[in-house]
Coordinates of C-alpha atoms in Angstrom, one line a residue:
Chain A
M4 CA -22.2 -8.4 -30.1
A5 CA -18.7 -7.4 -31.1
T6 CA -15.2 -8.4 -30.2
V7 CA -13.1 -5.8 -28.3
I8 CA -9.3 -6.3 -28.2
I9 CA -7.7 -4.9 -25.1
P10 CA -4.0 -4.0 -25.5
T11 CA -1.3 -5.2 -23.1
P12 CA -0.9 -1.9 -21.2
L13 CA -4.6 -1.9 -20.3
R14 CA -5.2 -5.5 -19.5
K15 CA -4.4 -5.0 -15.9
F16 CA -7.7 -3.1 -15.7
T17 CA -9.7 -6.0 -17.4
N18 CA -8.6 -8.8 -15.1
N19 CA -6.0 -9.6 -17.8
T20 CA -8.7 -10.3 -20.3
A21 CA -7.4 -9.6 -23.9
K22 CA -10.7 -10.1 -25.7
L23 CA -14.2 -9.2 -24.6
I24 CA -17.4 -9.8 -26.3
I25 CA -19.7 -6.8 -25.9
N26 CA -23.3 -6.3 -27.0
A27 CA -23.1 -3.0 -28.8
G28 CA -24.6 -1.0 -31.7
N29 CA -21.9 1.6 -31.9
V30 CA -18.5 2.5 -30.4
Q31 CA -20.2 4.6 -27.7
D32 CA -22.0 1.5 -26.5
V33 CA -18.7 -0.3 -26.3
V34 CA -17.1 2.5 -24.3
N35 CA -20.1 2.7 -22.0
D36 CA -20.0 -1.0 -21.4
L37 CA -16.3 -1.0 -20.7
S38 CA -16.6 2.0 -18.3
L39 CA -19.4 0.3 -16.4
N40 CA -17.6 -3.0 -16.0
F41 CA -14.1 -1.8 -15.6
P42 CA -14.1 1.6 -13.8
E43 CA -10.3 1.7 -13.7
L44 CA -10.1 1.3 -17.4
K45 CA -12.5 4.2 -17.8
R46 CA -10.0 6.8 -16.7
H47 CA -7.5 5.5 -19.2
L48 CA -10.0 5.6 -22.0
L49 CA -12.0 8.8 -21.4
D50 CA -11.1 12.4 -20.5
E51 CA -13.0 14.6 -18.0
N52 CA -15.7 15.3 -20.6
G53 CA -16.3 11.6 -21.3
K54 CA -14.5 11.8 -24.7
I55 CA -12.1 9.2 -25.9
R56 CA -8.6 10.4 -25.0
S57 CA -6.4 11.7 -27.8
F58 CA -3.6 9.3 -27.0
V59 CA -6.0 6.3 -27.3
N60 CA -6.9 5.2 -30.8
V61 CA -10.0 3.1 -31.5
F62 CA -10.2 1.1 -34.7
V63 CA -13.2 -0.7 -36.0
G64 CA -11.9 -3.3 -38.3
D65 CA -8.9 -1.7 -40.0
D66 CA -10.3 1.9 -39.8
D67 CA -9.7 4.6 -37.3
I68 CA -13.0 5.9 -35.9
R69 CA -11.7 9.4 -36.5
D70 CA -12.0 8.6 -40.2
L71 CA -15.5 7.2 -39.7
Q72 CA -18.2 8.6 -37.3
Q73 CA -16.1 8.8 -34.2
E74 CA -18.1 7.4 -31.2
N75 CA -21.2 7.0 -33.4
T76 CA -19.4 4.6 -35.7
S77 CA -21.7 1.6 -36.0
V78 CA -20.5 -1.8 -34.8
K79 CA -21.7 -5.1 -36.3
E80 CA -21.8 -8.6 -34.9
E81 CA -18.6 -9.5 -36.7
S82 CA -16.8 -6.2 -35.9
V83 CA -13.5 -6.3 -34.2
I84 CA -12.7 -3.2 -32.2
S85 CA -9.1 -2.5 -31.3
I86 CA -8.1 -0.1 -28.6
V87 CA -4.5 1.1 -29.2
P88 CA -2.9 3.5 -26.8
A89 CA 0.3 5.3 -27.4
I90 CA 3.4 3.5 -26.1
A91 CA 6.9 5.0 -26.1
G92 CA 9.3 2.1 -25.4
G93 CA 12.6 1.8 -27.3
V94 CA 14.1 0.5 -24.9
K95 CA 16.8 1.9 -22.7
Chain B
M13 CA 19.1 8.8 -53.5
A14 CA 20.4 6.7 -56.5
N15 CA 23.9 7.7 -57.5
D16 CA 25.7 6.7 -60.7
T17 CA 29.0 7.5 -59.0
I18 CA 28.5 4.7 -56.5
Q19 CA 31.0 1.9 -57.1
F20 CA 31.5 -1.4 -55.3
T21 CA 34.8 -3.2 -54.5
K22 CA 35.1 -6.9 -55.2
E23 CA 34.7 -7.6 -51.5
E24 CA 31.5 -5.5 -51.4
L25 CA 30.1 -7.3 -54.4
A26 CA 30.7 -10.6 -52.7
R27 CA 29.2 -9.4 -49.4
Y28 CA 26.0 -8.0 -51.0
N29 CA 25.6 -10.8 -53.5
R30 CA 22.4 -12.2 -51.9
H31 CA 20.8 -8.8 -52.3
I32 CA 22.0 -8.2 -55.8
I33 CA 20.7 -11.5 -57.1
I34 CA 17.1 -10.7 -56.0
P35 CA 15.4 -9.6 -59.3
E36 CA 13.3 -6.8 -57.6
F37 CA 16.3 -5.5 -55.6
G38 CA 19.4 -5.9 -57.7
M39 CA 22.4 -3.6 -58.1
E40 CA 20.3 -0.5 -58.3
A41 CA 18.8 -0.9 -54.8
Q42 CA 22.2 -1.9 -53.4
K43 CA 23.6 1.4 -54.8
K44 CA 20.8 3.3 -53.2
L45 CA 21.7 1.7 -49.8
K46 CA 25.3 2.6 -50.2
A47 CA 24.4 6.2 -51.1
A48 CA 22.0 6.5 -48.2
K49 CA 22.5 8.2 -44.8
V50 CA 20.3 6.9 -42.0
L51 CA 20.1 8.3 -38.5
V52 CA 19.2 5.8 -35.8
I53 CA 18.0 7.6 -32.6
G54 CA 18.4 5.4 -29.6
S55 CA 20.8 2.4 -29.8
G56 CA 18.9 0.3 -27.2
G57 CA 16.4 -2.5 -27.7
L58 CA 15.1 -1.4 -31.1
G59 CA 18.3 0.4 -32.2
S60 CA 20.4 -2.8 -31.8
P61 CA 18.7 -4.9 -34.5
V62 CA 18.1 -1.8 -36.7
L63 CA 21.8 -0.9 -36.6
L64 CA 23.0 -4.5 -37.0
Y65 CA 20.8 -5.1 -40.1
L66 CA 21.3 -1.8 -41.7
A67 CA 25.1 -2.1 -41.3
A68 CA 25.0 -5.6 -42.6
A69 CA 22.8 -4.6 -45.5
G70 CA 25.3 -2.0 -46.6
V71 CA 23.7 1.4 -45.7
G72 CA 26.6 3.7 -46.6
T73 CA 26.3 6.1 -43.6
L74 CA 24.8 5.4 -40.2
G75 CA 24.4 8.0 -37.5
I76 CA 23.8 6.8 -34.0
V77 CA 22.3 9.1 -31.3
D78 CA 22.5 7.9 -27.7
F79 CA 23.7 9.5 -24.5
D80 CA 23.6 6.4 -22.3
V81 CA 26.2 3.9 -21.2
V82 CA 25.8 0.1 -21.4
D83 CA 24.3 -1.4 -18.3
D84 CA 24.0 -5.1 -17.4
S85 CA 20.2 -4.8 -17.4
N86 CA 20.5 -3.9 -21.1
L87 CA 21.9 -7.3 -22.2
Q88 CA 18.6 -9.1 -22.0
R89 CA 17.6 -7.5 -25.3
Q90 CA 20.3 -5.0 -26.6
V91 CA 22.1 -7.5 -28.8
L92 CA 24.7 -4.9 -30.0
F93 CA 26.5 -5.1 -26.6
G94 CA 28.4 -7.7 -24.6
I95 CA 29.7 -7.9 -21.0
D96 CA 33.0 -6.2 -22.0
E97 CA 31.1 -3.0 -22.8
I98 CA 29.3 -2.5 -19.5
G99 CA 29.9 1.0 -18.3
K100 CA 31.0 2.3 -21.7
P101 CA 29.1 4.7 -23.9
K102 CA 26.6 2.9 -26.1
V103 CA 27.5 4.8 -29.3
E104 CA 31.1 3.8 -29.0
A105 CA 30.3 0.2 -28.2
A106 CA 27.9 0.1 -31.1
K107 CA 30.4 1.5 -33.5
R108 CA 33.0 -1.1 -32.6
R109 CA 30.5 -3.9 -33.1
L110 CA 29.2 -2.5 -36.4
E111 CA 32.7 -1.9 -37.8
S112 CA 33.6 -5.5 -37.1
L113 CA 30.4 -6.5 -39.0
N114 CA 30.9 -4.2 -42.0
P115 CA 34.1 -2.1 -42.5
H116 CA 32.8 -0.7 -45.8
I117 CA 30.4 1.8 -44.1
K118 CA 30.8 5.2 -42.4
I119 CA 29.5 5.6 -38.8
N120 CA 28.8 9.0 -37.2
L121 CA 28.3 9.2 -33.4
Y122 CA 26.3 11.6 -31.4
N123 CA 26.9 10.8 -27.7
T124 CA 24.3 13.3 -26.5
H125 CA 20.7 13.8 -25.5
I126 CA 18.8 14.8 -28.6
N127 CA 16.8 17.9 -27.8
S128 CA 15.1 21.0 -29.3
G129 CA 18.4 22.7 -29.5
N130 CA 20.4 20.1 -31.5
A131 CA 17.8 17.9 -33.3
L132 CA 17.5 19.9 -36.5
D133 CA 21.3 20.1 -36.9
I134 CA 21.7 16.4 -36.3
I135 CA 18.9 15.2 -38.5
R136 CA 19.5 17.7 -41.3
D137 CA 22.4 15.7 -42.9
Y138 CA 20.4 12.4 -43.1
D139 CA 18.0 11.0 -45.6
V140 CA 15.9 8.8 -43.3
V141 CA 15.3 8.7 -39.5
A142 CA 14.7 5.6 -37.5
D143 CA 13.1 6.4 -34.1
G144 CA 13.8 3.8 -31.4
T145 CA 13.7 6.2 -28.4
D146 CA 12.0 5.4 -25.1
N147 CA 9.9 8.3 -24.0
F148 CA 7.1 10.6 -25.3
P149 CA 9.0 13.9 -25.3
T150 CA 11.6 12.5 -27.7
R151 CA 9.0 10.8 -29.8
Y152 CA 7.3 14.1 -30.5
L153 CA 10.6 15.9 -30.9
V154 CA 11.9 13.4 -33.5
N155 CA 8.5 13.5 -35.3
D156 CA 8.3 17.3 -35.4
A157 CA 12.0 17.7 -36.5
S158 CA 11.5 15.1 -39.2
V159 CA 8.4 16.8 -40.5
L160 CA 10.0 20.3 -40.4
L161 CA 13.0 19.0 -42.3
G162 CA 10.9 16.8 -44.7
K163 CA 12.6 13.5 -43.7
P164 CA 10.8 10.2 -43.6
N165 CA 10.6 8.8 -40.0
V166 CA 10.5 5.0 -39.6
Y167 CA 8.8 4.5 -36.3
A168 CA 8.7 1.6 -33.9
S169 CA 7.7 1.3 -30.3
I170 CA 7.4 -1.5 -27.8
F171 CA 5.9 -2.3 -24.4
Q172 CA 5.9 -5.6 -22.6
F173 CA 4.6 -8.0 -25.3
E174 CA 3.3 -5.4 -27.8
G175 CA 5.0 -3.6 -30.7
Q176 CA 4.0 -0.8 -33.1
V177 CA 5.5 0.0 -36.5
S178 CA 4.8 2.7 -39.1
V179 CA 6.5 5.0 -41.6
F180 CA 5.7 8.6 -41.0
N181 CA 6.1 11.7 -43.2
Y182 CA 6.8 9.6 -46.3
T183 CA 6.2 10.9 -49.8
N184 CA 5.3 8.1 -52.1
A185 CA 6.1 7.7 -55.8
K186 CA 2.9 9.6 -56.7
G187 CA 4.1 12.6 -54.6
E188 CA 1.5 12.0 -51.8
L189 CA 2.7 12.8 -48.3
G190 CA 1.6 10.3 -45.6
P191 CA 0.6 10.8 -42.0
N192 CA 3.0 11.5 -39.1
Y193 CA 3.0 10.7 -35.4
R194 CA 0.8 13.7 -34.5
D195 CA -1.9 12.4 -36.9
L196 CA -1.9 9.1 -35.1
Y197 CA -1.6 10.5 -31.6
P198 CA -2.3 14.2 -31.4
T199 CA -1.3 14.6 -27.8
P200 CA 0.8 12.5 -25.4
P201 CA -0.6 10.8 -22.3
P202 CA -0.1 12.6 -19.0
P203 CA 3.0 11.5 -17.2
G204 CA 2.4 8.4 -15.0
L205 CA -0.6 7.2 -16.9
V206 CA 1.3 5.0 -19.3
P207 CA 4.3 3.2 -17.8
S208 CA 7.7 3.1 -19.5
C209 CA 9.4 -0.1 -20.3
A210 CA 11.8 0.6 -17.4
E211 CA 8.7 0.4 -15.1
G212 CA 6.5 -2.1 -17.1
G213 CA 9.2 -4.4 -18.6
V214 CA 9.5 -5.8 -22.0
L215 CA 10.0 -9.3 -23.4
G216 CA 13.7 -9.3 -24.6
V217 CA 13.1 -10.8 -28.0
L218 CA 10.3 -8.3 -28.8
P219 CA 12.6 -5.4 -29.8
G220 CA 14.5 -8.0 -31.9
I221 CA 11.3 -8.7 -33.9
V222 CA 9.9 -5.2 -34.1
G223 CA 13.3 -3.6 -34.7
S224 CA 13.9 -6.0 -37.6
L225 CA 10.6 -4.9 -39.1
Q226 CA 11.7 -1.3 -38.6
A227 CA 15.0 -2.0 -40.4
S228 CA 13.1 -3.6 -43.3
E229 CA 11.0 -0.5 -43.7
V230 CA 14.1 1.7 -43.7
I231 CA 15.5 -0.4 -46.5
K232 CA 12.2 -0.1 -48.5
V233 CA 12.1 3.7 -47.9
I234 CA 15.6 4.0 -49.2
T235 CA 15.4 1.7 -52.2
G236 CA 11.7 2.3 -53.2
V237 CA 11.4 -1.5 -53.4
G238 CA 8.0 -2.8 -52.3
E239 CA 5.3 -0.8 -50.5
T240 CA 6.1 0.9 -47.2
L241 CA 3.9 1.1 -44.1
S242 CA 3.2 4.7 -44.8
G243 CA -0.5 5.3 -44.1
R244 CA -0.7 2.1 -42.2
F245 CA -0.1 1.3 -38.6
F246 CA 1.1 -2.2 -37.7
I247 CA 0.8 -3.7 -34.3
F248 CA 2.1 -7.0 -33.0
D249 CA 1.0 -8.9 -29.9
A250 CA 3.7 -11.5 -29.1
L251 CA 1.6 -12.9 -26.2
N252 CA -1.3 -14.1 -28.4
F253 CA 0.6 -14.0 -31.7
E254 CA -1.7 -11.6 -33.3
T255 CA -0.9 -8.9 -35.8
R256 CA -3.1 -6.2 -37.1
T257 CA -2.5 -3.5 -39.7
F258 CA -4.7 -0.4 -39.5
K259 CA -5.2 2.4 -42.0
I260 CA -4.2 5.8 -40.8
K261 CA -4.7 9.2 -42.5
R262 CA -3.4 12.7 -42.3
N263 CA -5.5 14.9 -40.0
P264 CA -6.4 18.4 -41.2
T265 CA -6.1 19.7 -37.6
N266 CA -2.5 18.5 -37.3
P267 CA -0.6 21.5 -35.9
L268 CA 2.5 20.7 -37.8
N269 CA 1.3 20.2 -41.4
G270 CA -2.5 20.3 -41.3
E271 CA -4.6 22.9 -42.9
N272 CA -3.6 25.7 -40.4
P273 CA -0.1 24.8 -39.1
T274 CA 0.7 26.5 -35.8
I275 CA 4.0 24.7 -35.0
K276 CA 6.8 26.2 -37.2
E277 CA 9.8 25.4 -35.1
L278 CA 10.7 22.9 -32.4
I279 CA 9.0 23.4 -29.0
D280 CA 9.7 22.4 -25.4
Y281 CA 8.7 18.8 -25.5
E282 CA 9.1 18.1 -21.7
Q283 CA 6.6 20.8 -21.2
F284 CA 4.4 19.5 -24.0
C285 CA 4.3 16.1 -22.3
G286 CA 3.5 17.7 -18.9
M287 CA 6.8 16.8 -17.4
K288 CA 7.8 20.2 -16.1
A289 CA 6.0 20.8 -12.8
V290 CA 7.7 24.1 -12.2
E291 CA 6.4 25.7 -15.3
K292 CA 2.9 24.6 -14.8
S293 CA 0.1 27.0 -13.9
P294 CA -0.1 27.7 -10.2
M295 CA -2.0 25.2 -8.0
K296 CA -5.8 25.7 -8.2
E297 CA -7.4 26.6 -4.9
I298 CA -10.9 26.7 -3.5
T299 CA -12.1 28.7 -0.5
V300 CA -14.2 27.2 2.3
S301 CA -17.2 29.3 1.3
E302 CA -16.9 28.0 -2.3
L303 CA -16.8 24.4 -0.9
Y304 CA -19.8 25.2 1.3
D305 CA -21.7 26.4 -1.8
M306 CA -20.9 23.2 -3.7
Q307 CA -22.0 21.1 -0.7
V308 CA -25.3 23.0 -0.4
N309 CA -25.9 23.0 -4.2
G310 CA -25.2 19.3 -4.4
E311 CA -22.5 19.7 -7.0
P312 CA -20.5 16.6 -7.8
F313 CA -17.0 16.5 -6.2
Q314 CA -14.7 14.3 -4.3
L315 CA -13.2 15.4 -1.0
I316 CA -9.8 13.9 0.0
D317 CA -8.5 14.4 3.5
V318 CA -4.8 13.9 3.7
R319 CA -4.4 14.2 7.5
E320 CA -3.6 11.4 9.9
P321 CA -6.4 9.1 11.3
H322 CA -6.2 10.6 14.8
E323 CA -6.8 14.1 13.4
Y324 CA -9.7 12.8 11.4
D325 CA -11.2 11.3 14.5
I326 CA -11.1 14.7 16.2
V327 CA -13.0 16.5 13.5
N328 CA -13.7 16.0 9.8
L329 CA -15.6 17.1 6.7
A330 CA -16.7 13.5 5.8
G331 CA -14.0 13.3 3.1
E332 CA -12.1 10.2 2.2
L333 CA -9.1 9.7 4.5
I334 CA -5.8 9.2 2.6
P335 CA -2.9 10.3 4.7
L336 CA -0.2 12.3 2.8
A337 CA 2.4 9.6 3.1
T338 CA 0.1 7.1 1.3
I339 CA -1.3 9.4 -1.4
A340 CA 0.8 8.0 -4.3
A341 CA -0.1 4.5 -3.4
N342 CA -3.8 5.4 -3.4
A343 CA -3.8 7.5 -6.5
D344 CA -6.3 5.1 -8.2
R345 CA -8.9 6.1 -5.6
I346 CA -8.8 9.7 -6.8
S347 CA -11.3 10.7 -9.4
R348 CA -10.2 12.1 -12.7
D349 CA -13.7 12.9 -13.9
K350 CA -14.9 15.5 -11.4
K351 CA -13.5 18.2 -9.2
V352 CA -11.4 16.8 -6.4
I353 CA -10.9 19.0 -3.4
V354 CA -7.9 18.0 -1.3
Q355 CA -7.8 19.1 2.3
C356 CA -5.7 18.9 5.5
K357 CA -5.6 21.0 8.7
L358 CA -4.3 24.3 7.3
G359 CA -3.6 23.7 3.6
G360 CA 0.1 22.8 3.6
R361 CA 0.0 19.0 3.4
S362 CA -2.9 19.1 0.9
A363 CA -0.7 21.3 -1.4
K364 CA 2.1 18.8 -1.2
A365 CA -0.3 16.0 -2.0
I366 CA -1.6 17.9 -5.1
Q367 CA 1.9 18.6 -6.3
E368 CA 2.8 14.9 -6.0
L369 CA -0.3 13.7 -7.7
E370 CA 0.1 16.2 -10.6
E371 CA 3.7 15.4 -11.1
K372 CA 3.5 11.6 -10.8
F373 CA 0.1 10.9 -12.3
G374 CA -0.8 14.0 -14.3
F375 CA -4.0 15.0 -12.5
T376 CA -5.5 18.2 -13.7
N377 CA -8.7 18.3 -11.6
L378 CA -7.3 18.9 -8.1
Y379 CA -8.2 21.9 -5.9
N380 CA -6.5 22.8 -2.6
L381 CA -8.8 23.8 0.2
K382 CA -7.4 27.2 1.3
G383 CA -6.8 27.3 5.0
G384 CA -7.8 23.7 5.5
I385 CA -10.4 22.4 7.9
M386 CA -9.5 25.1 10.4
A387 CA -10.7 27.8 8.0
Y388 CA -13.8 25.8 7.4
I389 CA -14.5 25.7 11.2
D390 CA -13.6 29.4 11.7
E391 CA -15.9 30.6 8.9
L392 CA -18.8 28.1 8.9
E393 CA -18.9 25.8 11.9
P394 CA -17.5 27.7 14.9
E395 CA -19.1 25.1 17.3
W396 CA -16.9 22.3 16.0
T397 CA -13.8 21.2 17.8
R398 CA -10.6 23.0 16.9
Y399 CA -7.2 21.4 17.6

């Protein structure tokens, strides 16, 4: 089990849930679980090849998974996984 | 940026007294502020607190870039402006407000769109950039120009209840260069996938909070006091009151300053962000015999029929019926993961549907069925009803 934090722009795809508890051994399990339960979220998270989109960052704890083992980064019970997409507001 | 020639008048010393008496800050840091030139790009929600606090703090030269005029929908969060300024250029309204706050500073105005043609010339004269713009093309433009010119870029961005802050392209006291925006987000989202604040809204006080953090980082970058957010990425969720600070690193594949840089000058950022439909590659097409092969071979694809229901009732290819006029409203029914073949009677309406979906939602997996269902009947199913 790990805690996944869904950012504001993507909460409309998770029934406005900000935190999800997911049974996962690594980041790929988290992504698979989210894709299965929230098909609309999937297209925001993953590209056509099933890879995490380059404008969506995933952090396990404080670390970017790009600096760990990408989707294979292991996830522990107490892990907090943050999904942080690019936002551009300034605001006009 | 320290300068021994910097002097303060008696009025200035009184004004900046609460800075000067902080032991870690003192006269030295205040002199650095006065010597500094900061360019604030965007004088809206984020730019308002950034400019107000930097002017108040005594940054000697402030540049303001904005092409917009004050609108009454701005006043919910853009605290630089009042009702008397509605309809006036933001940069001029900002200057009046800031001069009334601190007459001891210099303010330069750029009442223009920042773009690939003018960005380097505008940014070149400044020591630090504060990016508070509202769209992805300008974010990448400001980032790239800052990296090319070697300027630190204090970044903040907001959406609805959420804010992000970092310091990009900053060289610390040890001479180590920190990451930039392209290390954090190598490519922008396709247009339409991530809504803007104009579409998605923003809590008015959020830019006040996040912009104040941005101003604080600008002051730290200038003075060298404290530890900046370089190499760290801060996010704030006002809704749940949660803050998190992540570690970020330089990416060796960064096309600007990674191991093999490929971007050596500013590019077309509208195109980079997929916003120029006219310059995109021509629409992808598929012939009826190719479609037939896919059907026979059981290849995964989605077939969208954009004709009207009465046409569908006459004859159809068992596609999903989404009439052209409703295509944008039903964009979420269209797959992004497999080939999507869009079809009408002859191929004209399906081409329009594809154009709309690509422009508004950034689809890249759409194929127009050449000749439409009529070609399919002519070539493969001559017994079916024509109309």
